[in-house]
PDB file of C-alpha atoms in Angstrom:
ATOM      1  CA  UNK A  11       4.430   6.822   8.801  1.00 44.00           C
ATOM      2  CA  UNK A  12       6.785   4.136   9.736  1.00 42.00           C
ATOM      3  CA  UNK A  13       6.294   0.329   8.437  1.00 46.00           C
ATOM      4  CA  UNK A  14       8.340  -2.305   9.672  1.00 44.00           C
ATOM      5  CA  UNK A  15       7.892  -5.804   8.140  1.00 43.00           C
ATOM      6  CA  UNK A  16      10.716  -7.079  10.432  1.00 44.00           C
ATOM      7  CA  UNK A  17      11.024  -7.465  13.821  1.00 48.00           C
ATOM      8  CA  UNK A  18       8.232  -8.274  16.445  1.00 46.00           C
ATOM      9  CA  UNK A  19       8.649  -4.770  18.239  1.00 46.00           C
ATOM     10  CA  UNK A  20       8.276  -2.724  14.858  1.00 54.00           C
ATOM     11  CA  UNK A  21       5.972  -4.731  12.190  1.00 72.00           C
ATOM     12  CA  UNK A  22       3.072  -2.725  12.315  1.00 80.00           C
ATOM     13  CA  UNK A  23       1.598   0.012  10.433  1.00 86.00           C
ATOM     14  CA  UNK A  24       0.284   3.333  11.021  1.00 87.00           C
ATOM     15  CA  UNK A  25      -2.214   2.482  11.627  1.00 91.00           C
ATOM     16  CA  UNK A  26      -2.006   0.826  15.454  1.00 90.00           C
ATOM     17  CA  UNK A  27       0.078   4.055  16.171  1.00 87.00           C
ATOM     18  CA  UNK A  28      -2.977   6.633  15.223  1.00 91.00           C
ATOM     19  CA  UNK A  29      -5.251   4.464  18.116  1.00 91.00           C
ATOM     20  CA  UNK A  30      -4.571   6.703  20.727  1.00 92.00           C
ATOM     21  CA  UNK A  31      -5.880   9.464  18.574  1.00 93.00           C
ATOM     22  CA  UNK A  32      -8.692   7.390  17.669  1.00 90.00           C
ATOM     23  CA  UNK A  33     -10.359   6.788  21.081  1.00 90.00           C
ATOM     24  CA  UNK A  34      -8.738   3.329  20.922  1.00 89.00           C
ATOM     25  CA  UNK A  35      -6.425   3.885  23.701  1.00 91.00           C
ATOM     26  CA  UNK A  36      -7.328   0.977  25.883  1.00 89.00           C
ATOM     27  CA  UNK A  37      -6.912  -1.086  22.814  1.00 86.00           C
ATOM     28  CA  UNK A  38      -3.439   0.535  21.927  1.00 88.00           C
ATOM     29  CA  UNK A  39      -2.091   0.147  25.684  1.00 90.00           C
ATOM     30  CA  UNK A  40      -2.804  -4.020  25.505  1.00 87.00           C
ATOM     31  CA  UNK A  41      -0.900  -4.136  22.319  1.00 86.00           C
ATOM     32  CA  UNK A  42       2.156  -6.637  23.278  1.00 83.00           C
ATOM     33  CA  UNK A  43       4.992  -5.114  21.539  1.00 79.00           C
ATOM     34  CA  UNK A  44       7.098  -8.047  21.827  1.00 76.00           C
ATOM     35  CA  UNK A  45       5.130 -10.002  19.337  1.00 77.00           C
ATOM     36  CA  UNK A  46       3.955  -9.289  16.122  1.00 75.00           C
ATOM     37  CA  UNK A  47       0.770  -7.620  15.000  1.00 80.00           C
ATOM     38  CA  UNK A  48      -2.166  -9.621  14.628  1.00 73.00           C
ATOM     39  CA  UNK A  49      -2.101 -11.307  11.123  1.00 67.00           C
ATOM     40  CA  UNK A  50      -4.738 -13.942   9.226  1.00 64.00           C
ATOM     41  CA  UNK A  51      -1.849 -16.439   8.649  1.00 65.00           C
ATOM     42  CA  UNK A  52      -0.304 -16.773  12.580  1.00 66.00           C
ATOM     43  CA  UNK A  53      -2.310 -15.441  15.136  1.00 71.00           C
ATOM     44  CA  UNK A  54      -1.138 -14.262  18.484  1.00 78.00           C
ATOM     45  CA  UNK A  55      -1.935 -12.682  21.814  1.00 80.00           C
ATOM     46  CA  UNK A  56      -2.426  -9.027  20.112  1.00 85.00           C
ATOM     47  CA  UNK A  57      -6.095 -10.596  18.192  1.00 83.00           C
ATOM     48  CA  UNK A  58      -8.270  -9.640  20.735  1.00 81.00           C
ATOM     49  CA  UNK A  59      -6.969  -5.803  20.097  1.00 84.00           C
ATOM     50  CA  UNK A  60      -6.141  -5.955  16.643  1.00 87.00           C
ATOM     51  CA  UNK A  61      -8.989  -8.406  15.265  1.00 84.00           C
ATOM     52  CA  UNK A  62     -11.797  -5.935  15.385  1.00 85.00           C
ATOM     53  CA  UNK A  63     -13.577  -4.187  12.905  1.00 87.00           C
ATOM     54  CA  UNK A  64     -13.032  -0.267  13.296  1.00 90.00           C
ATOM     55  CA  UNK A  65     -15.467   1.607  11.180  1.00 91.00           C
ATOM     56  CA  UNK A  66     -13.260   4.892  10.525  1.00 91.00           C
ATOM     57  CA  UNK A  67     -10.803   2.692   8.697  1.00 93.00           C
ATOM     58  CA  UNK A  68     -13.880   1.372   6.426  1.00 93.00           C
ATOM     59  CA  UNK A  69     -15.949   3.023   3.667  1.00 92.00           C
ATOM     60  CA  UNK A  70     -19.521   2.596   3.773  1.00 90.00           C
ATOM     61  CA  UNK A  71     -19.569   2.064   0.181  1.00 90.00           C
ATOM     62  CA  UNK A  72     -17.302  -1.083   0.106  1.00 87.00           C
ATOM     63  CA  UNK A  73     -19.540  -4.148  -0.479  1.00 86.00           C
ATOM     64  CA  UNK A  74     -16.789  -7.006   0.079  1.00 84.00           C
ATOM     65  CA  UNK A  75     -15.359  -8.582   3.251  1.00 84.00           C
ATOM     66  CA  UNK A  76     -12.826 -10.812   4.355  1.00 80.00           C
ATOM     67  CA  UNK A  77     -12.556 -13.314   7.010  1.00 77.00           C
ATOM     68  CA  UNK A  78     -15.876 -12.594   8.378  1.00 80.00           C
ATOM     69  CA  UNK A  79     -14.886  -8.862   8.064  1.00 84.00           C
ATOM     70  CA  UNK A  80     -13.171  -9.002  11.545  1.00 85.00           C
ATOM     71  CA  UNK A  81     -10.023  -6.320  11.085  1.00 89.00           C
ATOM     72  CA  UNK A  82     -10.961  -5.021   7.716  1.00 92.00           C
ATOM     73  CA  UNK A  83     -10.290  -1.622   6.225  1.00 94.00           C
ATOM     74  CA  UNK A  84     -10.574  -0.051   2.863  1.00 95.00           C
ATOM     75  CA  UNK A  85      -7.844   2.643   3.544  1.00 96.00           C
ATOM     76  CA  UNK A  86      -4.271   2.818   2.741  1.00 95.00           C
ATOM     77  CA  UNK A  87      -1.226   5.330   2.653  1.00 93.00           C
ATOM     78  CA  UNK A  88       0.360   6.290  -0.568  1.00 94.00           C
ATOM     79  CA  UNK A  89       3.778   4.549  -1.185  1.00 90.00           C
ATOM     80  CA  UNK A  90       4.728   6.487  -3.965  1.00 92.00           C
ATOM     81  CA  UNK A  91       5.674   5.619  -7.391  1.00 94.00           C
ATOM     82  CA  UNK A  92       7.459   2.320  -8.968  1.00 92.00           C
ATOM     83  CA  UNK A  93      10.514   4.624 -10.227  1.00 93.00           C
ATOM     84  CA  UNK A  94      11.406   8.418 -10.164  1.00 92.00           C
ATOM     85  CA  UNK A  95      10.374  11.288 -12.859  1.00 94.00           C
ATOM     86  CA  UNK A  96      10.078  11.791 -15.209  1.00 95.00           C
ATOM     87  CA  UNK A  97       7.458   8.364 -15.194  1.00 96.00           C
ATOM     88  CA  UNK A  98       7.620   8.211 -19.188  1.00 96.00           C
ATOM     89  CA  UNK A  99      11.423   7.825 -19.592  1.00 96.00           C
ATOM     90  CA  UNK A 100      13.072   4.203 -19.932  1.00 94.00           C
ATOM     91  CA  UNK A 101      15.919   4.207 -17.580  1.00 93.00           C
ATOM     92  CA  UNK A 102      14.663   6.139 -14.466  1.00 91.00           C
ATOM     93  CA  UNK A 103      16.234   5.112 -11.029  1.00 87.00           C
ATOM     94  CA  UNK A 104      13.683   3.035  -8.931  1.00 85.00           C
ATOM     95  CA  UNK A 105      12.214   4.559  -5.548  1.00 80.00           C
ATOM     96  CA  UNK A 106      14.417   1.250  -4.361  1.00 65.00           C
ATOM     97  CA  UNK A 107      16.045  -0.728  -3.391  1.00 55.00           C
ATOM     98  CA  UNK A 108      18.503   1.885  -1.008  1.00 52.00           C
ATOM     99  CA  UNK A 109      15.790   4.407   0.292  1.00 55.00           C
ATOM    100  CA  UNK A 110      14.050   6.621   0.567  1.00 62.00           C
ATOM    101  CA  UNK A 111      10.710   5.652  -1.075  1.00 79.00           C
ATOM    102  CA  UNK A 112       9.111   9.150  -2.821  1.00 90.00           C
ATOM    103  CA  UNK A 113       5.284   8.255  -1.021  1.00 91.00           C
ATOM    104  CA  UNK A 114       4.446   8.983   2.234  1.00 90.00           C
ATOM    105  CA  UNK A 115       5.425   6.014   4.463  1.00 82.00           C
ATOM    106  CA  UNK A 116       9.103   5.256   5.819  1.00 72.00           C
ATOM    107  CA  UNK A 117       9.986   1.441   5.468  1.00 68.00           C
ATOM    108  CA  UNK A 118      12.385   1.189   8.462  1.00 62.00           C
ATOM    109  CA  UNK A 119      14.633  -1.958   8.816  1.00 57.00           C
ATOM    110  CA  UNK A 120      15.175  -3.132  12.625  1.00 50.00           C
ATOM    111  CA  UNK A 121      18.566  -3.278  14.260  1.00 45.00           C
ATOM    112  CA  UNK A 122      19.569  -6.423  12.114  1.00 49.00           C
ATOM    113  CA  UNK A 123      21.648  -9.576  14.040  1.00 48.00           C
ATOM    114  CA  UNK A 124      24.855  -8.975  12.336  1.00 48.00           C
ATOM    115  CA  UNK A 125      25.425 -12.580  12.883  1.00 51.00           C
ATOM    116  CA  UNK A 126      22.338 -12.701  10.127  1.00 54.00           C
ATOM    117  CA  UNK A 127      22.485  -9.714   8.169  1.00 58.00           C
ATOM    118  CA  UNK A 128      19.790  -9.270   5.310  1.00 57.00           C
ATOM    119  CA  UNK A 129      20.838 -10.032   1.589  1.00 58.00           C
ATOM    120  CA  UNK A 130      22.291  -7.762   0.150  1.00 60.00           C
ATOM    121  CA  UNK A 131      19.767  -6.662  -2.401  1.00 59.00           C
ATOM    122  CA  UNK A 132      17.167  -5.956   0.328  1.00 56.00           C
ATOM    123  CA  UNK A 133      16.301  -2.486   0.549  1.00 56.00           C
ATOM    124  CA  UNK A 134      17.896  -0.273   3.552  1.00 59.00           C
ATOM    125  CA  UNK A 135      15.816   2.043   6.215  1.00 62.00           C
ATOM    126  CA  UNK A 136      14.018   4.938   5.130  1.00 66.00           C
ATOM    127  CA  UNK A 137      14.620   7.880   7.017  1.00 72.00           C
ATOM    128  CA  UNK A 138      11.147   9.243   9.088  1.00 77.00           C
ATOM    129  CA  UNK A 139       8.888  11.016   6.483  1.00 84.00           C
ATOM    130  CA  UNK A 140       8.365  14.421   7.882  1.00 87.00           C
ATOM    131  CA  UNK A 141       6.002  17.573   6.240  1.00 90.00           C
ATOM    132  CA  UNK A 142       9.826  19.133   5.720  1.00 91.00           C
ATOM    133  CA  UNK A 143      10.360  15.672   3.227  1.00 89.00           C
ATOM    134  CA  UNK A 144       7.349  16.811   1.133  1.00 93.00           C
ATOM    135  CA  UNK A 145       9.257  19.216  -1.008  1.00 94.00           C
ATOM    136  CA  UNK A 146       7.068  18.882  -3.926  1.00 94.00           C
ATOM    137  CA  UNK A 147       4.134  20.809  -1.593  1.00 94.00           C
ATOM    138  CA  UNK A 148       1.176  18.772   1.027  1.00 94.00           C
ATOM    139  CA  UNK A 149      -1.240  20.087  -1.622  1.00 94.00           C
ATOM    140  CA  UNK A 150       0.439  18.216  -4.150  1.00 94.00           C
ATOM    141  CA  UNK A 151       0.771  15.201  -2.965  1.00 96.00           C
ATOM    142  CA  UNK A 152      -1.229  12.285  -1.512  1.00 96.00           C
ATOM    143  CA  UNK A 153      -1.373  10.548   1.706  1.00 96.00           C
ATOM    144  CA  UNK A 154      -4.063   8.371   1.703  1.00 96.00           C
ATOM    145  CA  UNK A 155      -6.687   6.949  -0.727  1.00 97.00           C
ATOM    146  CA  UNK A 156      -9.340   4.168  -0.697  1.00 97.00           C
ATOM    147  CA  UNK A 157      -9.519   0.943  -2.265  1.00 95.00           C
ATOM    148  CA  UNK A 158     -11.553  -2.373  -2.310  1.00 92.00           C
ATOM    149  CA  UNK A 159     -11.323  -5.061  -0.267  1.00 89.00           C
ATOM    150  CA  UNK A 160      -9.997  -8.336  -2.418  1.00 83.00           C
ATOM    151  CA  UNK A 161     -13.381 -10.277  -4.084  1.00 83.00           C
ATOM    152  CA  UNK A 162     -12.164 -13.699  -5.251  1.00 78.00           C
ATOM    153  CA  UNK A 163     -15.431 -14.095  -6.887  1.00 84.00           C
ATOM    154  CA  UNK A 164     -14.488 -11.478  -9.796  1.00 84.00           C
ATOM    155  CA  UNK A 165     -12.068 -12.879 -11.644  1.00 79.00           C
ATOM    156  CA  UNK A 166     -12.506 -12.046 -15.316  1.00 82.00           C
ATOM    157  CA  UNK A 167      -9.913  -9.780 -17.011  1.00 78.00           C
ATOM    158  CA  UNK A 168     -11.441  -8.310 -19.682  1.00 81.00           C
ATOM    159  CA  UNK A 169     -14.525  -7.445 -17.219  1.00 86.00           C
ATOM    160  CA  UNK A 170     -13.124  -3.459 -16.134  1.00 83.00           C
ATOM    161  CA  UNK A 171     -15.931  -3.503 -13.387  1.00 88.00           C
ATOM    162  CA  UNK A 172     -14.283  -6.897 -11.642  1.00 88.00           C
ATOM    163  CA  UNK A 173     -10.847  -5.630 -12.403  1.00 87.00           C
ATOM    164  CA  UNK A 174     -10.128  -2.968  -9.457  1.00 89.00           C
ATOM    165  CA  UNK A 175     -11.110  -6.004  -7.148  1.00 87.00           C
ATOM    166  CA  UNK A 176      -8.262  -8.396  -8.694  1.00 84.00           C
ATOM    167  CA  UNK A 177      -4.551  -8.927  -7.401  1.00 82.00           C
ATOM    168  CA  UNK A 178      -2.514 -10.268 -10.654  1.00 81.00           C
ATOM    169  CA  UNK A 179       0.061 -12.800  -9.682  1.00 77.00           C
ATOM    170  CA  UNK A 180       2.844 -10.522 -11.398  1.00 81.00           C
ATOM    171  CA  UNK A 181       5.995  -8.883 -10.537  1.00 84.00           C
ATOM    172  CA  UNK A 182       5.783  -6.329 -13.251  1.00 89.00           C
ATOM    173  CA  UNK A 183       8.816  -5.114 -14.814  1.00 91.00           C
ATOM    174  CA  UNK A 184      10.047  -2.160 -16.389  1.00 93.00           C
ATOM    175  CA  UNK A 185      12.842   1.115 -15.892  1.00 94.00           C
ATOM    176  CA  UNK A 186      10.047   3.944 -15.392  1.00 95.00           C
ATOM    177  CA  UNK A 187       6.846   4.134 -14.092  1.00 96.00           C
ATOM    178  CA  UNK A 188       5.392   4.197 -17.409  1.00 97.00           C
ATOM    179  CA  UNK A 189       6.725   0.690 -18.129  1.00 97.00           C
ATOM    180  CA  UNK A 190       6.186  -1.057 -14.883  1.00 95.00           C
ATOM    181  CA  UNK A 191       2.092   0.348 -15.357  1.00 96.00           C
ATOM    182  CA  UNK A 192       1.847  -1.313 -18.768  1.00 96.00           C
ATOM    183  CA  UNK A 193       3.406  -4.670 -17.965  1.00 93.00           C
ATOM    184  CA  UNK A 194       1.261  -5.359 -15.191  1.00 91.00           C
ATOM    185  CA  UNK A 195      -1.745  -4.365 -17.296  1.00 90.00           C
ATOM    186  CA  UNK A 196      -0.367  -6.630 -19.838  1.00 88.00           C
ATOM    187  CA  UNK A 197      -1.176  -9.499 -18.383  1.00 80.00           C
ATOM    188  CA  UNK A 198      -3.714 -12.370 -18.614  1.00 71.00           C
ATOM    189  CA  UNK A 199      -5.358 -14.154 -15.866  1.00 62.00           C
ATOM    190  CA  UNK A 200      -2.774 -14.633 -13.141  1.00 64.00           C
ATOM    191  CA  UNK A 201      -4.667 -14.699  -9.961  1.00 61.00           C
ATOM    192  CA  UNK A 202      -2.995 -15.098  -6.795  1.00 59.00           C
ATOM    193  CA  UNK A 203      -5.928 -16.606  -4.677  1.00 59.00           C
ATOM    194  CA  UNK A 204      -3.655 -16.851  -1.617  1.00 58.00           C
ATOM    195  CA  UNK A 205      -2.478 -13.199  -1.828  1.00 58.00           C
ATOM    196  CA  UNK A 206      -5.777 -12.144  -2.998  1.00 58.00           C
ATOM    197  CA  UNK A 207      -7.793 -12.917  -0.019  1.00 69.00           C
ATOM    198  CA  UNK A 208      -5.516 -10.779   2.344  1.00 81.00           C
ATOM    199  CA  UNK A 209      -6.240  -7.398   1.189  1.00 86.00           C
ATOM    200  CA  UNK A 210      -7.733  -5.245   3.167  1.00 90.00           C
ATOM    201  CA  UNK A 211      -8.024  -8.340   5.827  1.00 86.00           C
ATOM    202  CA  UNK A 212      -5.914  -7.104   8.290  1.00 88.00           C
ATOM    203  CA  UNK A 213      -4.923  -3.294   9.054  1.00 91.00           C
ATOM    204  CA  UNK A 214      -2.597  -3.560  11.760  1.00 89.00           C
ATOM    205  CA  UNK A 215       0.103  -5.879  10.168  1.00 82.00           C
ATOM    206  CA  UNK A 216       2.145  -4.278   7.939  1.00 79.00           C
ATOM    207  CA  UNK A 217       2.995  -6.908   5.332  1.00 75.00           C
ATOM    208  CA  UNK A 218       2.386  -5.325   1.691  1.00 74.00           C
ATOM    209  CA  UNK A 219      -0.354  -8.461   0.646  1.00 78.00           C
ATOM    210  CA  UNK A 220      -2.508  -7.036   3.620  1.00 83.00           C
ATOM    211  CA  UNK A 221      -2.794  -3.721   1.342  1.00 86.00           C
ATOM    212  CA  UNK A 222      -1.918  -1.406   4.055  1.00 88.00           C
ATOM    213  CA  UNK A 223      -0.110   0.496   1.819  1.00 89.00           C
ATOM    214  CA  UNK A 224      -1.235   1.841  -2.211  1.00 93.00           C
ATOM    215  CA  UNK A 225       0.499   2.873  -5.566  1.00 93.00           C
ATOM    216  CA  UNK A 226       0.364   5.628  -7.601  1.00 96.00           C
ATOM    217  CA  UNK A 227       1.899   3.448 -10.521  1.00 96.00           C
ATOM    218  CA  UNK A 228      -1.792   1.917 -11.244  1.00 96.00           C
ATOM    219  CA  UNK A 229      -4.389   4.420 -12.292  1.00 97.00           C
ATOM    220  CA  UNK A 230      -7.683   4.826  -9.707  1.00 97.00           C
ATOM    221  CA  UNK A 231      -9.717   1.249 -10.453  1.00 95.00           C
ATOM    222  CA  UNK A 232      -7.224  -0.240 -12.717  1.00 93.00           C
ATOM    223  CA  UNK A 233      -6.320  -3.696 -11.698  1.00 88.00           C
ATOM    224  CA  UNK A 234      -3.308  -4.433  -9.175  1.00 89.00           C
ATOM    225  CA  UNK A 235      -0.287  -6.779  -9.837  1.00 87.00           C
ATOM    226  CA  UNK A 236       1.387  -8.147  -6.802  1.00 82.00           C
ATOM    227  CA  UNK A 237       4.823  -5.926  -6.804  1.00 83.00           C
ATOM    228  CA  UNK A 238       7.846  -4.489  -9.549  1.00 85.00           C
ATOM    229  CA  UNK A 239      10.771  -5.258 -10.674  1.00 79.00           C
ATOM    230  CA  UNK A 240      10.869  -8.914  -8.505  1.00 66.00           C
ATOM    231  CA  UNK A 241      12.530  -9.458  -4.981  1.00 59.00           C
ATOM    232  CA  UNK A 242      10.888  -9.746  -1.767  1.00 62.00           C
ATOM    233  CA  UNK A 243       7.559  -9.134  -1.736  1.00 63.00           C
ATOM    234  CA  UNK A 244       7.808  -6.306   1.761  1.00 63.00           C
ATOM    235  CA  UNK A 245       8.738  -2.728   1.677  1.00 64.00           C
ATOM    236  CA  UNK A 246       7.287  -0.322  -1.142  1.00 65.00           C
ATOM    237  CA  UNK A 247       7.163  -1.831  -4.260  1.00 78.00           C
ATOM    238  CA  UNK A 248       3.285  -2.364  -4.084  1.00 80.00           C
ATOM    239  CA  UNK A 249       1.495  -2.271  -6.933  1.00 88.00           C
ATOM    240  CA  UNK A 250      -2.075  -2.091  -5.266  1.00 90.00           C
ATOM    241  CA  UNK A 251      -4.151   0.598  -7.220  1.00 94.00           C
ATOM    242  CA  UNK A 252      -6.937   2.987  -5.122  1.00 97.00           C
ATOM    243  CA  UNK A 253     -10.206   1.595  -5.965  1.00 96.00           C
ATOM    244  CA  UNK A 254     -13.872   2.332  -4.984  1.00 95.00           C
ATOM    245  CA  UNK A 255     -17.499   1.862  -5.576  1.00 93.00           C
ATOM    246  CA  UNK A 256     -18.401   5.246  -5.935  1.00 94.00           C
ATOM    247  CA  UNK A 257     -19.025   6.203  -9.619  1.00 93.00           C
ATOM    248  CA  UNK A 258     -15.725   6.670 -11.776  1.00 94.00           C
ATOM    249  CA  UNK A 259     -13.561   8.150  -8.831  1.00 96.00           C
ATOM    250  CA  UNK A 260     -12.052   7.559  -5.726  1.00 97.00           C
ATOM    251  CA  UNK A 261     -11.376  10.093  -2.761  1.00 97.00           C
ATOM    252  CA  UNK A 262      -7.880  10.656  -1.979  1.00 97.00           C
ATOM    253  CA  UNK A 263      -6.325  12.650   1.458  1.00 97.00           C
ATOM    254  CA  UNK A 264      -3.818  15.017   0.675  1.00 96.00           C
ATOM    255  CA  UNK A 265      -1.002  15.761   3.063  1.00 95.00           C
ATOM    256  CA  UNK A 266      -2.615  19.132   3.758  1.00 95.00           C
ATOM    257  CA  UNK A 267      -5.448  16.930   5.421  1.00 95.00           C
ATOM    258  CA  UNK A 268      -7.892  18.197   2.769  1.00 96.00           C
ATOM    259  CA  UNK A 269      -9.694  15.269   1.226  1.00 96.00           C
ATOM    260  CA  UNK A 270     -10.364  15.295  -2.905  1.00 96.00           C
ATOM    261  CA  UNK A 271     -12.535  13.000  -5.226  1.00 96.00           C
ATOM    262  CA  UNK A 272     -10.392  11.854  -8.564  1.00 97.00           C
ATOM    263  CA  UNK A 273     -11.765  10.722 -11.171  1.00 96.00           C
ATOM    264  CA  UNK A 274     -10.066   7.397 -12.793  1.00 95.00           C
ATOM    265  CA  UNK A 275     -10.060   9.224 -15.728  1.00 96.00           C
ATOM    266  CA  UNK A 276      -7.565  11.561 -14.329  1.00 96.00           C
ATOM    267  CA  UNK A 277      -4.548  12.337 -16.193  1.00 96.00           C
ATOM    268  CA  UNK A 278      -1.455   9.787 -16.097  1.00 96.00           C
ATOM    269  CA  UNK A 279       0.994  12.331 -15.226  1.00 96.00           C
ATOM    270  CA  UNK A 280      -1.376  14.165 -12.580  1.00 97.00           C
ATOM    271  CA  UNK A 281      -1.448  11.168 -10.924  1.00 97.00           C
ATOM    272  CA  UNK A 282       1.505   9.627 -10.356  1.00 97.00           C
ATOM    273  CA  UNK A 283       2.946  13.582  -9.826  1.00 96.00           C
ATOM    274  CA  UNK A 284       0.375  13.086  -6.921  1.00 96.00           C
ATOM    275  CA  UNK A 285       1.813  10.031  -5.751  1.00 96.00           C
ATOM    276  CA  UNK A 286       5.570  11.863  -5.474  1.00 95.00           C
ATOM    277  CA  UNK A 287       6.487  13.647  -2.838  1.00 93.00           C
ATOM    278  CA  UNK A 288       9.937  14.867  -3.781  1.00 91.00           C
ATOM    279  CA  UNK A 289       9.654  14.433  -7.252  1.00 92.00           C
ATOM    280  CA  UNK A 290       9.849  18.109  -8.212  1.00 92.00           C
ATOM    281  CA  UNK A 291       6.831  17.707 -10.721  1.00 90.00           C
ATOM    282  CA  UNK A 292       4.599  20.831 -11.108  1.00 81.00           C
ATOM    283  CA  UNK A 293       1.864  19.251 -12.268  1.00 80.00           C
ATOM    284  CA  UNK A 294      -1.562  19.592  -9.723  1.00 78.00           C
ATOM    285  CA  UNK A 295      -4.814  18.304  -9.784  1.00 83.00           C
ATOM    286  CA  UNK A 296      -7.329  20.511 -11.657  1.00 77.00           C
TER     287      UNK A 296
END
C-alpha cells in the first residue's frame, strides 16, 4: 500500500487505488492526478470524486460523522508498531525515521527538488510492501482494522467508553513500544479539537490526522495520541488505536484476507506481534 503525503501526483492512499476494484471506476478515471486528493482543509477539482460517502469503507455500527459524513470511513491499514521487538525493552530502534516501517503500508517520498531537499531528519522512502516483505507469516499479521470516527462531544478522560473516540494532543515519547504506549496513556486532557475532527473525515487523502492509517502501539479502544517520538506529523508514526462499537472487540483483516474479531482485552504482546510484519515474533492470536 503506498502513501504519499508529498507531491500532488502521489498523496493519496490506498484507498483511491482499490476503486477500480470497487466498481468505482468512473470515479477513479476523473481523479486529476496533478492535484492533490480531496481534503476538508483545501478543496479542489478531485471533490466531486473523492467527497462521497462509500459504504464498504464504513461500518454499520459506527454512530459518529464528520462534515456531514460526506467522504467518511471507519477503516484503516495497519502501520505497524512505534519501535521494533522486542516492544518491552528500553532502547529498541524505531520503525523510523530511515525506512522501512514494520506495518503494512509503504510511505514513499516523491522525486524531491534537489534545489529543496527535505530536512534531514525526515524519514526516507519505504520500499513497496509486498506478501514476500511479510516474513513474520499473512496469518500473523494485520492489514486492516476498524476504528471510530473522531466525536468531539466525548471528551472526558477518565470516561473508558468516550476514550477510543479521543485524539490526545501528544507526541508520546519513549525507546520501545512499551514506553511510547504508556506515555500517551499518561496523559491528561490534551484535546486537539482541530486534529480531532479530521479522523475518519476524509479517506482518500493520505495525511496521518485523516486516520487513514492505525497503530498497533495502542491497545483495541484505548485512547489515541497524535504521533511518537515528535517531528512531522506525516509518514507512520500514528498513534491512532482500532476502535469500535461492537462489544469489547474490534474486527481486524489479516494479510491472508481472513477477517478476525479481537477482543481489547487481548494480550499486549499478541497484539503489537500482530501489528509487525517482519518482526520475527512467534506469538499468534489464540
Amino acid at each position: 500500500c503506498p502513501i504519499d503525503p508529498h507531491g500532488p501526483d502521489r498523496s493519496g492512499t490506498e484507498k483511491v487505488l482499490l476503486q477500480p476494484f470497487m466498481e468505482q471506476t468512473p470515479a477513479y478515471d476523473n481523479t486529476n492526478w496533478n492535484i492533490r486528493p480531496y481534503d476538508r482543509w483545501n478543496g479542489n477539482d478531485n471533490i466531486q470524486t473523492q467527497s462521497t460517502k462509500l459504504p464498504v469503507f464504513n461500518c454499520p455500527s459506527n454512530p459518529s460523522e464528520q462534515a456531514s459524513g460526506a467522504a467518511n470511513f471507519t477503516y484503516a491499514v495497519n502501520t505497524g508498531t512505534s519501535h521494533m521487538p522486542p516492544h518491552r525493552v528500553q532502547g529498541q530502534p524505531a520503525s523510523w525515521p530511515s525506512g522501512p516501517y514494520n506495518g503494512m503500508v509503504a510511505f514513499m517520498l516523491y522525486d524531491q527538488n534537489p534545489q529543496t531537499p527535505l530536512p534531514p531528519n525526515w524519514p526516507k522512502g519505504d520500499s513497496m510492501v509486498k506478501f514476500a516483505s511479510i516474513t513474520d507469516g499473512t496469518a500473523n499479521t494485520a492489514f486492516y482494522s476498524e476504528f471510530l470516527i473522531a466525536d468531539v462531544s466525548k471528551t472526558d478522560p477518565t470516561n473508558k467508553a468516550q476514550q477510543k473516540y479521543q485524539v490526545y494532543n501528544h507526541w508520546a515519547n519513549g525507546s520501545s513500544t512499551e514506553a511510547v504506549r504508556q506515555d500517551c496513556l499518561n496523559q491528561g486532557a490534551k484535546f486537539d479539537i482541530g486534529r480531532w475532527q479530521m479522523r475518519g473525515a476524509g479517506w482518500a487523502w493520505s495525511f496521518m490526522g485523516t486516520g487513514n492509517g492505525y497503530c498497533h502501539t495502542m491497545l483495541p479502544n484505548e485512547r489515541s495520541c497524535h504521533v511518537f517520538n515528535g517531528g512531522h506529523d506525516w509518514y507512520g508514526r500514528n498513534l491512532m488505536t482500532a476502535g469500535s462499537e461492537h462489544p469489547g472487540s474490534v474486527n481486524v483483516a489479516l494479510a491472508d484476507g481472513s477477517v478476525r474479531t479481537v477482543a481489547e482485552t487481548v494480550d499486549q504482546d499478541v497484539w503489537w506481534a500482530l501489528g509487525t510484519r517482519n518482526g520475527g515474533e512467534s506469538v499468534q492470536l489464540p
